[in-house]
Coordinates of C-alpha atoms in Angstrom, one line a residue:
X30 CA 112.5 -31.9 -46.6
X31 CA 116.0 -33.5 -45.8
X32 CA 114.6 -36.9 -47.0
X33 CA 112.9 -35.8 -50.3
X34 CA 116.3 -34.2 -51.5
X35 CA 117.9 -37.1 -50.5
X36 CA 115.6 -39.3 -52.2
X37 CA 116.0 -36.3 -55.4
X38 CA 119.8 -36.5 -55.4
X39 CA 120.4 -40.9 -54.9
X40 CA 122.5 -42.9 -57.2
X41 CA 120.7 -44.5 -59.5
X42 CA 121.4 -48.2 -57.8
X43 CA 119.6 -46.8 -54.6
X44 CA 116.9 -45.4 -56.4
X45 CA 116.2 -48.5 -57.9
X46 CA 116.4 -50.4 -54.5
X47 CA 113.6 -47.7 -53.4
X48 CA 111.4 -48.4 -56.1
X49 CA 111.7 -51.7 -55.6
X50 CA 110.6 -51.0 -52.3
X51 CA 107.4 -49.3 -53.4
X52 CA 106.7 -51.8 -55.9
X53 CA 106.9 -54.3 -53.0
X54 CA 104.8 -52.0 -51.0
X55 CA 102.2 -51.9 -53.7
X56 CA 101.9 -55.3 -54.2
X57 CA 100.9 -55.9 -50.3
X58 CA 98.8 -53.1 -50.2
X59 CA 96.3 -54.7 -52.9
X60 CA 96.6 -57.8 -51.4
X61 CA 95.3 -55.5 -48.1
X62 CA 92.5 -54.3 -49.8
X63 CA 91.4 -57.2 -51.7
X64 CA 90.8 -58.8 -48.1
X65 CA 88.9 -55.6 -47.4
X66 CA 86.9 -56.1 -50.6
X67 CA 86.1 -59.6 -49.9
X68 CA 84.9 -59.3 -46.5
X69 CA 82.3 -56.6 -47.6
X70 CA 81.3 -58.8 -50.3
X71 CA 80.8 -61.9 -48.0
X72 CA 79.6 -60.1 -45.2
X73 CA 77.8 -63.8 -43.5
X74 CA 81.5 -65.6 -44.0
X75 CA 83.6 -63.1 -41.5
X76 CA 85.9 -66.4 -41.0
X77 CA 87.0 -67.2 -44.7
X78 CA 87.6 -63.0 -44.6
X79 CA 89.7 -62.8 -41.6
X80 CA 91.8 -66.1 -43.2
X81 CA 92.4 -63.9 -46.1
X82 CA 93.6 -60.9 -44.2
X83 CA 95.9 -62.6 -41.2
X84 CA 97.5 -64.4 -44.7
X85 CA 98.7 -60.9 -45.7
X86 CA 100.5 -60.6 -42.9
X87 CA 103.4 -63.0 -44.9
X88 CA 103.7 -60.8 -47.4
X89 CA 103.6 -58.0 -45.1
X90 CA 106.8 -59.4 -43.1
X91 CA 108.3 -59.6 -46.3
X92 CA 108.3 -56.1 -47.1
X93 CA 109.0 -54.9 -44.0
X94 CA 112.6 -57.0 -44.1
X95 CA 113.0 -55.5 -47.8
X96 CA 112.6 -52.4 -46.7
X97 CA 115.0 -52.0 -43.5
X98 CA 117.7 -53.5 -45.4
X99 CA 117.3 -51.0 -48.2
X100 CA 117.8 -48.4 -45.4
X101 CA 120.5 -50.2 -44.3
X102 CA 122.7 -50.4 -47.2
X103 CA 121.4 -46.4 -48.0
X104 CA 124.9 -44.8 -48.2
X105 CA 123.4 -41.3 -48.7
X106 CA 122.3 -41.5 -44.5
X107 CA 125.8 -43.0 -43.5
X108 CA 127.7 -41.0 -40.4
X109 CA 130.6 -39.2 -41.9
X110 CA 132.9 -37.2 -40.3
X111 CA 131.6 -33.3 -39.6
X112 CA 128.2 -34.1 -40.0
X113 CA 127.7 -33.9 -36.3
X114 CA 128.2 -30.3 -35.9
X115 CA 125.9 -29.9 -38.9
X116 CA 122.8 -31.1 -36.9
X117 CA 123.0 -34.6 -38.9
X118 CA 124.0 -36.6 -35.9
X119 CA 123.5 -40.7 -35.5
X120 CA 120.2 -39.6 -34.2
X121 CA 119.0 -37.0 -36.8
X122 CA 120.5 -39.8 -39.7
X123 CA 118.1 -42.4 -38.3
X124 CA 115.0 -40.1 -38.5
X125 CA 116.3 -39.5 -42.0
X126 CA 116.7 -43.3 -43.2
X127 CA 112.8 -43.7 -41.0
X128 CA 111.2 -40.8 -43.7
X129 CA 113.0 -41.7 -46.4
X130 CA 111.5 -45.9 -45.9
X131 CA 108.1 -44.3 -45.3
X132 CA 108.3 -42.0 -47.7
X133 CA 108.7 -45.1 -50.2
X134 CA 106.3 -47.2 -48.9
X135 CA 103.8 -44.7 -48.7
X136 CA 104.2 -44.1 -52.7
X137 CA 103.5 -47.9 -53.2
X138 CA 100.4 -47.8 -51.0
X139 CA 99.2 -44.9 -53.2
X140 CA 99.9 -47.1 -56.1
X141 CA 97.9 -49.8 -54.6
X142 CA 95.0 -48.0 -54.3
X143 CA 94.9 -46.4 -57.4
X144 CA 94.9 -49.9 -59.1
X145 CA 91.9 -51.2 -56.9
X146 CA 89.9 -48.5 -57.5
X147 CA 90.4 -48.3 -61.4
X148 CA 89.7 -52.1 -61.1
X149 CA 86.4 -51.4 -59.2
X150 CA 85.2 -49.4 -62.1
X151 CA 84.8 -45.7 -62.7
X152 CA 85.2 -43.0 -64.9
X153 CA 87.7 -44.7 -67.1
X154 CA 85.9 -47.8 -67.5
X155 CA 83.7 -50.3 -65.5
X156 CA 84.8 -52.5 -63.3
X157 CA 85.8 -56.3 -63.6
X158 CA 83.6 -59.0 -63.4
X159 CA 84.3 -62.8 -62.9
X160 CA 86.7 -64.2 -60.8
X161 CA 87.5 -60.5 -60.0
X162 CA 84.2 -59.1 -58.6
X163 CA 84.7 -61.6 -55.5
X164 CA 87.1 -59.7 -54.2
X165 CA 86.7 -56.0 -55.4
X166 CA 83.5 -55.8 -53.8
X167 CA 82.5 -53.5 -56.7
X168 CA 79.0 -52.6 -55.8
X169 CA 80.2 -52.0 -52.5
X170 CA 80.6 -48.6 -50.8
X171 CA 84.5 -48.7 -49.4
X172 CA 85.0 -47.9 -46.1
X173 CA 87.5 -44.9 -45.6
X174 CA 88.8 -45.4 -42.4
X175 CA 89.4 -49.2 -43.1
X176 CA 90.8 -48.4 -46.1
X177 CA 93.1 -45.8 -45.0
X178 CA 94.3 -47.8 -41.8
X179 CA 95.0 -51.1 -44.6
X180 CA 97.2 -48.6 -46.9
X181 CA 98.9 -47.0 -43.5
X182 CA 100.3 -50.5 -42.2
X183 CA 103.2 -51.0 -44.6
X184 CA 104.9 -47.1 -44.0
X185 CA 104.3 -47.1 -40.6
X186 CA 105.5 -50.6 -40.1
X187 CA 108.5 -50.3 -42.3
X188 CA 109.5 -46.8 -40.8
X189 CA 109.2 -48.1 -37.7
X190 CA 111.4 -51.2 -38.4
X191 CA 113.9 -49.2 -39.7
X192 CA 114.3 -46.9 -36.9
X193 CA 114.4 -49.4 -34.3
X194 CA 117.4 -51.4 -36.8
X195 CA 119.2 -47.9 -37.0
X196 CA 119.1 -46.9 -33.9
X197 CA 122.1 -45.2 -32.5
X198 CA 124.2 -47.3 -29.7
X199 CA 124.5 -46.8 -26.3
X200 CA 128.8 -45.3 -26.1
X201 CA 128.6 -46.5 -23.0
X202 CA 128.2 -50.3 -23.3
X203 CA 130.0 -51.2 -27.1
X204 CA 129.5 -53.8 -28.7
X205 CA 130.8 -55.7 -31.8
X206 CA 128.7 -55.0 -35.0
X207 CA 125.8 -57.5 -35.4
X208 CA 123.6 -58.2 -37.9
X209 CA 121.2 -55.2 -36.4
X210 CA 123.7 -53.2 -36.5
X211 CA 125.8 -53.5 -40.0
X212 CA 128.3 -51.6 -39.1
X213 CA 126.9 -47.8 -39.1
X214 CA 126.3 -46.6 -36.2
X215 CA 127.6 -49.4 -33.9
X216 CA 131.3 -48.8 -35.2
X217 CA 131.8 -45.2 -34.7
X218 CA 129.8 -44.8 -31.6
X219 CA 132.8 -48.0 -30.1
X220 CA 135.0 -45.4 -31.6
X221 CA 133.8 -42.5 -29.3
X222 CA 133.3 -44.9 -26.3
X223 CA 137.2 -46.0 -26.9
X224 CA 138.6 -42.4 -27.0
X225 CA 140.4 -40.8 -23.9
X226 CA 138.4 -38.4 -21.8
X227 CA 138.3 -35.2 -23.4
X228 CA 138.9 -35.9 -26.6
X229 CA 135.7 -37.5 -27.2
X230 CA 134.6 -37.4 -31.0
X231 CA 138.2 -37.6 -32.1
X232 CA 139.7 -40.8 -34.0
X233 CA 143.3 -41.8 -32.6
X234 CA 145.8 -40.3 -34.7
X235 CA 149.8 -40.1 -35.1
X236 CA 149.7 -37.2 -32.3
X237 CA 147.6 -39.2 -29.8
X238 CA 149.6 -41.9 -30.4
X239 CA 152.6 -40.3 -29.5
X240 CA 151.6 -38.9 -26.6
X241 CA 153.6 -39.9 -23.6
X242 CA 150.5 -38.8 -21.4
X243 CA 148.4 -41.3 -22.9
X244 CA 151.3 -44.1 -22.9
X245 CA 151.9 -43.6 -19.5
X246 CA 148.9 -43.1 -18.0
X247 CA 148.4 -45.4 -14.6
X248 CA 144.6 -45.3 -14.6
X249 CA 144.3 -46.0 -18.1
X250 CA 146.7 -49.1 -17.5
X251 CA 144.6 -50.4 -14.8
X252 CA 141.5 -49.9 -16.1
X253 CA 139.6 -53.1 -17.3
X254 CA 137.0 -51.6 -19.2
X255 CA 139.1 -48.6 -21.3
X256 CA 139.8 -50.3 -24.3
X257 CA 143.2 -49.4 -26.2
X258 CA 141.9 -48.1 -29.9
X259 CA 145.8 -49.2 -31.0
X260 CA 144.9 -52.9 -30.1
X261 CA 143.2 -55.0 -33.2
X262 CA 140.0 -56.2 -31.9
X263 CA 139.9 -59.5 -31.1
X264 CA 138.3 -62.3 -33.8
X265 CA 134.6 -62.0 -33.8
X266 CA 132.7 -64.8 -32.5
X267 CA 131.1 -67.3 -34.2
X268 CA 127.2 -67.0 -34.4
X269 CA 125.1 -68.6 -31.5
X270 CA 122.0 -69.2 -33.3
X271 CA 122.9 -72.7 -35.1
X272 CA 121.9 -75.2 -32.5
X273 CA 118.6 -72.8 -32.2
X274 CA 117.8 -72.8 -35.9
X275 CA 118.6 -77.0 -36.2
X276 CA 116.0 -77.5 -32.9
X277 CA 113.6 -74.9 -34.5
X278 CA 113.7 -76.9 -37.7
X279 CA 113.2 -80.4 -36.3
X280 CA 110.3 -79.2 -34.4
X281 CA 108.7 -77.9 -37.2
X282 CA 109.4 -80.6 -39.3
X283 CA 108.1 -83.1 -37.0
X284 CA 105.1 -80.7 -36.6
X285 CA 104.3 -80.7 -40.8
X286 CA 104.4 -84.2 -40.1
X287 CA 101.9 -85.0 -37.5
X288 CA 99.8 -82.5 -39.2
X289 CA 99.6 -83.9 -42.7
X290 CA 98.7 -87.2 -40.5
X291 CA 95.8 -85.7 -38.8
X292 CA 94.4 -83.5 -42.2
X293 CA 94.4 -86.7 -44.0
X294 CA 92.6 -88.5 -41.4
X295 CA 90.4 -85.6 -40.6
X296 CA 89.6 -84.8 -44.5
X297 CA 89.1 -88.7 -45.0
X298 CA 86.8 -89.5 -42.2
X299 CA 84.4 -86.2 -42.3
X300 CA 82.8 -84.8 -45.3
X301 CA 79.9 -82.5 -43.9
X302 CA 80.3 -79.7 -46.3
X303 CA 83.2 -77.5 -48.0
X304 CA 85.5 -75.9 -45.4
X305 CA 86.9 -72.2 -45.8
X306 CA 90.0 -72.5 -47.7
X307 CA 93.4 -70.4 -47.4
X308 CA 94.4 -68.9 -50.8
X309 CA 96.2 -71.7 -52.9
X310 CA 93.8 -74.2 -52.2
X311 CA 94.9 -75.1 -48.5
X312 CA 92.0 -76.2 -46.4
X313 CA 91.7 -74.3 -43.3
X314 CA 92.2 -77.5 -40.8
X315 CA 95.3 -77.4 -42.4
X316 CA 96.5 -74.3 -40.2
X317 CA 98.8 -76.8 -38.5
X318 CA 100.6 -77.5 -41.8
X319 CA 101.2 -74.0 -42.1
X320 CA 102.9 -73.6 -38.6
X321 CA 105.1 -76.4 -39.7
X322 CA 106.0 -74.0 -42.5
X323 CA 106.5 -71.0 -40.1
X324 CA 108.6 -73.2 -37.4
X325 CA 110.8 -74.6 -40.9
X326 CA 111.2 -71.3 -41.7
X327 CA 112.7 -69.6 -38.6
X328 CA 114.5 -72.3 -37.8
X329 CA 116.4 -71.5 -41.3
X330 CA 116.9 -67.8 -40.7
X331 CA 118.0 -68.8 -37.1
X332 CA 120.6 -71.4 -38.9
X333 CA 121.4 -69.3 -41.5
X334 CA 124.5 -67.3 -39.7
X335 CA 125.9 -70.1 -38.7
X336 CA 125.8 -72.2 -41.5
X337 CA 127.5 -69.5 -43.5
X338 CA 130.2 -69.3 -40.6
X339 CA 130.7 -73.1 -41.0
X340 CA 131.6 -72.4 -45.0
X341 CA 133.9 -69.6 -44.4
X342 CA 136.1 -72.0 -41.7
X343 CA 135.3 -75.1 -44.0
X344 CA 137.1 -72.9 -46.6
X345 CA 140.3 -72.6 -45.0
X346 CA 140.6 -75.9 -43.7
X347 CA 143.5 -78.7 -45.0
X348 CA 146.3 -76.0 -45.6
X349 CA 144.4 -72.9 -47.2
X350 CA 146.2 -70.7 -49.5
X351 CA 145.7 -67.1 -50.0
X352 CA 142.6 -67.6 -51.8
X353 CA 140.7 -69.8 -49.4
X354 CA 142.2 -68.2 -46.5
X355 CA 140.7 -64.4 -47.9
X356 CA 136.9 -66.3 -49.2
X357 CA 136.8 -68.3 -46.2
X358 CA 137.8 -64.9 -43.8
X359 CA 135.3 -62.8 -45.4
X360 CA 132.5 -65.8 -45.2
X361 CA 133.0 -65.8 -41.4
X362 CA 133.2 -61.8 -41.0
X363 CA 130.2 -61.5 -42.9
X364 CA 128.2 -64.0 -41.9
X365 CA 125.5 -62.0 -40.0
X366 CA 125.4 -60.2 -42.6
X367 CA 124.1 -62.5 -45.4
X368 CA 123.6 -65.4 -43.5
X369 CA 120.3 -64.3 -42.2
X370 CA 118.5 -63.6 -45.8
X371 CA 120.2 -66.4 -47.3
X372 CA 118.1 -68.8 -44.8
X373 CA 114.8 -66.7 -45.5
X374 CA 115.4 -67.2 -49.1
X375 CA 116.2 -71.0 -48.2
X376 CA 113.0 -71.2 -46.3
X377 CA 110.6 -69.1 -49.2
X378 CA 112.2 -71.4 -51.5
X379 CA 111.3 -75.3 -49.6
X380 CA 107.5 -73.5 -48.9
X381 CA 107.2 -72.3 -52.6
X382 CA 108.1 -76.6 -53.9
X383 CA 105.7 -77.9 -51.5
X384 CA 103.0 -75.8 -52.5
X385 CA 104.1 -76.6 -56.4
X386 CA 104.3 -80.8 -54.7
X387 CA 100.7 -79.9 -53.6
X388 CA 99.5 -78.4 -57.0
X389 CA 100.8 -81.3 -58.8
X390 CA 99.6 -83.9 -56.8
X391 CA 95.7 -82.9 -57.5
X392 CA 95.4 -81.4 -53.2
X393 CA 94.6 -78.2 -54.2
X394 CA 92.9 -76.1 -57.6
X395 CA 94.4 -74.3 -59.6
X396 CA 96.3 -71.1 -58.0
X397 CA 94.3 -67.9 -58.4
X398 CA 95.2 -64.4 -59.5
X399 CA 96.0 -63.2 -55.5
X400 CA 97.8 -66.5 -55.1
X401 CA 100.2 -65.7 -57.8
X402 CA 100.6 -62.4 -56.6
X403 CA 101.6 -63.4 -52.7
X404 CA 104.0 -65.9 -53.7
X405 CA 106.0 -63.8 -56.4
X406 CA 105.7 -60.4 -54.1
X407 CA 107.2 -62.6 -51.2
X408 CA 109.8 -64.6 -53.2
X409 CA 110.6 -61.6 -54.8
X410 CA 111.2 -59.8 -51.5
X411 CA 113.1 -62.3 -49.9
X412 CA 116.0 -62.2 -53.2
X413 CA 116.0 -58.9 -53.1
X414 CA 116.5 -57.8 -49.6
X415 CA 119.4 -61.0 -49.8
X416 CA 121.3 -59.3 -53.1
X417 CA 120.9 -56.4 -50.7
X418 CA 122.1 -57.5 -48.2
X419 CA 125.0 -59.0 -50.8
X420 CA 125.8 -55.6 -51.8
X421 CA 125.8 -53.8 -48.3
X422 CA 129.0 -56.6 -47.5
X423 CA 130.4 -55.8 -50.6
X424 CA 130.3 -51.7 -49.8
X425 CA 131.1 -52.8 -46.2
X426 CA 134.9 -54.2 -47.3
X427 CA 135.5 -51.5 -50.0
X428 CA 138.4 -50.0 -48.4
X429 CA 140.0 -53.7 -47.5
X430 CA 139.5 -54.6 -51.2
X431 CA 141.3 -51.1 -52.2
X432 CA 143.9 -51.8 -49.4
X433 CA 144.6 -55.4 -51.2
X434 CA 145.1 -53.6 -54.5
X435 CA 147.7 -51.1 -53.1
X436 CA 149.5 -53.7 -52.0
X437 CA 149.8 -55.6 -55.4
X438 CA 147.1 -58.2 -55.2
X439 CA 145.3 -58.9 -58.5
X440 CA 142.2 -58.2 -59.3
X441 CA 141.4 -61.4 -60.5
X442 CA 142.0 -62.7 -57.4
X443 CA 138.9 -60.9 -55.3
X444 CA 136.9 -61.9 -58.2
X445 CA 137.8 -65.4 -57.8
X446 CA 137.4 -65.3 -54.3
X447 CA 133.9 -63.8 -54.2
X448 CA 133.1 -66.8 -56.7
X449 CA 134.4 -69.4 -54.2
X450 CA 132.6 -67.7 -51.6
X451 CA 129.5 -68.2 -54.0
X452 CA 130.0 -71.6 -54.5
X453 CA 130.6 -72.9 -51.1
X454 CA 127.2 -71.1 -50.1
X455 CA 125.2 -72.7 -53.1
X456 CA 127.1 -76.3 -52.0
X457 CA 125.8 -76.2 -48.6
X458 CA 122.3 -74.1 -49.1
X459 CA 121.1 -76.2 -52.1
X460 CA 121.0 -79.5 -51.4
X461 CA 119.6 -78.4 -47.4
X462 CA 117.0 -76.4 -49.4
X463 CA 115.7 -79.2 -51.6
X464 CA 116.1 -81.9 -48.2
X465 CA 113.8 -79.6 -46.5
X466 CA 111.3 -79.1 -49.6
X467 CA 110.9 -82.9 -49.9
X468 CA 110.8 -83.4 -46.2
X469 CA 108.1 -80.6 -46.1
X470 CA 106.1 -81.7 -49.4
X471 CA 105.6 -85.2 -47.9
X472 CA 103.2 -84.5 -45.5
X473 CA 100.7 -83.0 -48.6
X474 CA 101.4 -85.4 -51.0
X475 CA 99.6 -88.4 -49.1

C-alpha cells in the first residue's frame, strides 16, 4: 500500500522514469512470449526455439540495469531524518524501492501480454498472418504456466536486483560509497557507525563538538578503528577495474577475431543444408562471434570507471583553474557513478555498427520485426539507465552546487563545467567506441 501511494504521489520526472521502466518491461516480455509462440509452432526444431529464448536474456539484462537504477535515483524512498522511528527504516525503504520496481515491471508484463494476445486474434479481430504467424503460434493453444512463468521473470528479477543494490550496510564494517551503493544507505549507516557510544542515530553537532568528554577521551584517542566524524574523509580512490576491463577487451577482441576466421572457413568449406540462425541473420556457428561481443562488452563496463577517472585528473592537469579543477573533481568523485553505464552504452553502441557492418556487407537478410525490437528496447535501455544515472550525480551534488552559489560562484560557471565534463567524456568515449566497432565489424565483413 506504501508503494502504490508512493508510486500515486511521484514527481512527474520519476513517473516518467517508471514508465519507462514498464515500457522497457513490455518490450522484453513480447520478445518472451514470441519465443514461447515459436517453439509451439516449430515443435520438431526445439534448437532454433531455445536460440530464440537464451537471446532474450540480452534484453532481459537490459531491463534489469534500467530498472535498479530507476530505484536508485527514486528520491521518494531516500532515508531522511525521523523516518526511523516511523517504521520507514533503511530496511523497510528497501522493501519499498523492491515493490515499487516490481510493481512497474509487472504493469509492462501485463502490457506485453495483452498485445500478444490481441495479435493472436480474438474478439476484436483475427489474428496476423505472414511473417507474423511464425511466431504467434496463433492456432496454438498457450500454455498458462509457461506463459505466466515468461511474464513473471522481469518483476521478479528486477525486484530482486533492486533489493540486493539497496540493501542496507553493515554499521559495523563502513565503507566508502561505491557504485552499489550511490550514496543512500551506505552514507548515513558510516554516519551511525562513526558516532560515540550512546549516541547512536545522532549526527555530530556544535554541542558534541564541544564536548570536553568527547575531546578528551583516552580510549577514543587510541582507538584505531573509531573514526573522528570532524576529520574530512580522505580522497576516494581511484577505480580498480581499468586494467580488468583493458584485459577483458583484448581477450574478446582477439576471440571475435579467431572466430570470424573459423565461421568463414567453416561456412566456406561445408554446405550440407541451412543452419538455425540467431535473430538478425547470424548463423548459429557463429555463437563464438557473439561471445567476442559479450567479452567486448564487459570489458567496457569494467573500463568504464576508470576511464572516466582518467578524464576528471586529465582535466586538472598543466595548471587547472577553477573551472577545470571543479569538472575534473566532480569527474573523479563520480566516476562510479556514470562511468559504469557510460561503457554499457559504449559497448551496445560498437555491437549495434557491426551488426549494421554485417547488414551492409550482404552476411545477413534483412532485419525482422523482433530484431528491430531487441536492438531498440536494448539501446534504448542502456541511454536511459546512463541519463539516469546522469541525473542521480546531478541530485547527488545538489547541496555542493547550492553551497557554491552562497558563496558567490556564478551560475554560469557549473553550467560550463558540466559542459566540459561532457566534452572530455565524448573525447575519450567516441573515438574508443568507433575503434572498437571497426575492430569488432572486421571479423563479419570477410
Amino acid at each position: 500500500m506504501l508503494a502504490l501511494r508512493l508510486t500515486r504521489v511521484a514527481h512527474p520526472a520519476v513517473q516518467l522514469r517508471r514508465v519507462t521502466v514498464a515500457a522497457a518491461s513490455a518490450g522484453t516480455g513480447f520478445l518472451l512470449l514470441c519465443s514461447l509462440g515459436y517453439a509451439l509452432g516449430h515443435p520438431s526444431d526445439s534448437a532454433a526455439a531455445l536460440l530464440r529464448l537464451s537471446w532474450c536474456a540480452v534484453p532481459l539484462v537490459a531491463t534489469v540495469y534500467l530498472a535498479v537504477a530507476v530505484a536508485r535515483a527514486d528520491p521518494g524512498t531516500r532515508p531522511r531524518p525521523g523516518l526511523s522511528a516511523l517504521g520507514l527504516g533503511p530496511g523497510r525503504l528497501m522493501a519499498v524501492s523492491a515493490a515499487t520496481t516490481a510493481l512497474s515491471c509487472a504493469s509492462g508484463s501485463l502490457l506485453a501480454a495483452l498485445l500478444f494476445l490481441r495479435l493472436r486474434g480474438g474478439p476484436a479481430g483475427p489474428p496476423l498472418d505472414g511473417a507474423a504467424a511464425e511466431f504467434l503460434a496463433a492456432r496454438e493453444q498457450l500454455p498458462v504456466p509457461g506463459t505466466l512463468t515468461l511474464l513473471a521473470v522481469v518483476p521478479v528479477a528486477a525486484s530482486v536486483s533492486a533489493a540486493l543494490a539497496l540493501r542496507p550496510r553493515d554499521p559495523r564494517h563502513p565503507a566508502r560509497e561505491t557504485s552499489g551503493a550511490y550514496g543512500r544507505f551506505g552514507a548515513r549507516l558510516r554516519g551511525l557507525a562513526g558516532a560515540p557510544a550512546g549516541r547512536t542515530g545522532t549526527l555530530p553537532d556544535h554541542d558534541q563538538a564541544d564536548d570536553p568528554e568527547r575531546e578528551h577521551d583516552p580510549e577514543r584517542e587510541h582507538d584505531p578503528v573509531a573514526p573522528d566524524p570532524l576529520r574530512p574523509l580522505p580522497p576516494r580512490r581511484p577505480p580498480a577495474g581499468l586494467p580488468w576491463g583493458i584485459a577483458v577487451l583484448a581477450v574478446g577482441l582477439s576471440v571475435e577475431a579467431y572466430a570470424g576466421r573459423v565461421t568463414t572457413s567453416a561456412a566456406s568449406a561445408t554446405s550440407t543444408g541451412p543452419a538455425a540462425a540467431l535473430p538478425g541473420g547470424l548463423a548459429a556457428d557463429s555463437a563464438p562471434v557473439l561471445i567476442g561481443w559479450l567479452l567486448t562488452a564487459l570489458g567496457l563496463a569494467l573500463a568504464g570507471p576508470g576511464l572516466t577517472h582518467l578524464c576528471g585528473r586529465l582535466l586538472q592537469s598543466v595548471r587547472p583553474g577553477a573551472l577545470r579543477l571543479l569538472a575534473g573533481r566532480v569527474l573523479m568523485e563520480e566516476a562510479g557513478r556514470i562511468g559504469r553505464p557510460l561503457g554499457v552504452v559504449c559497448a551496445v553502441a560498437s555491437g549495434t555498427y557491426a551488426l549494421v557492418a554485417l547488414y551492409d556487407n550482404g552476411g545477413a537478410p534483412a532485419f525482422g520485426p523482433l530484431t528491430v525490437l531487441g536492438t531498440l528496447l536494448v539501446a534504448g535501455c542502456t541511454v536511459a539507465t546512463l541519463l539516469t544515472a546522469a541525473v542521480e550525480a546531478r541530485q547527488a551534488r545538489a547541496e555542493t552546487a547550492a553551497a557554491l552559489l552562497r558563496l558567490g560562484a556564478p551560475a554560469t560557471m557549473l553550467r560550463t563545467a558540466a559542459a566540459l565534463r561532457v566534452g572530455a567524456l565524448l573525447a575519450v568515449f567516441v573515438p574508443l567506441t568507433l575503434m572498437i566497432a571497426e575492430l569488432a565489424a572486421l571479423p563479419l565483413a570477410r
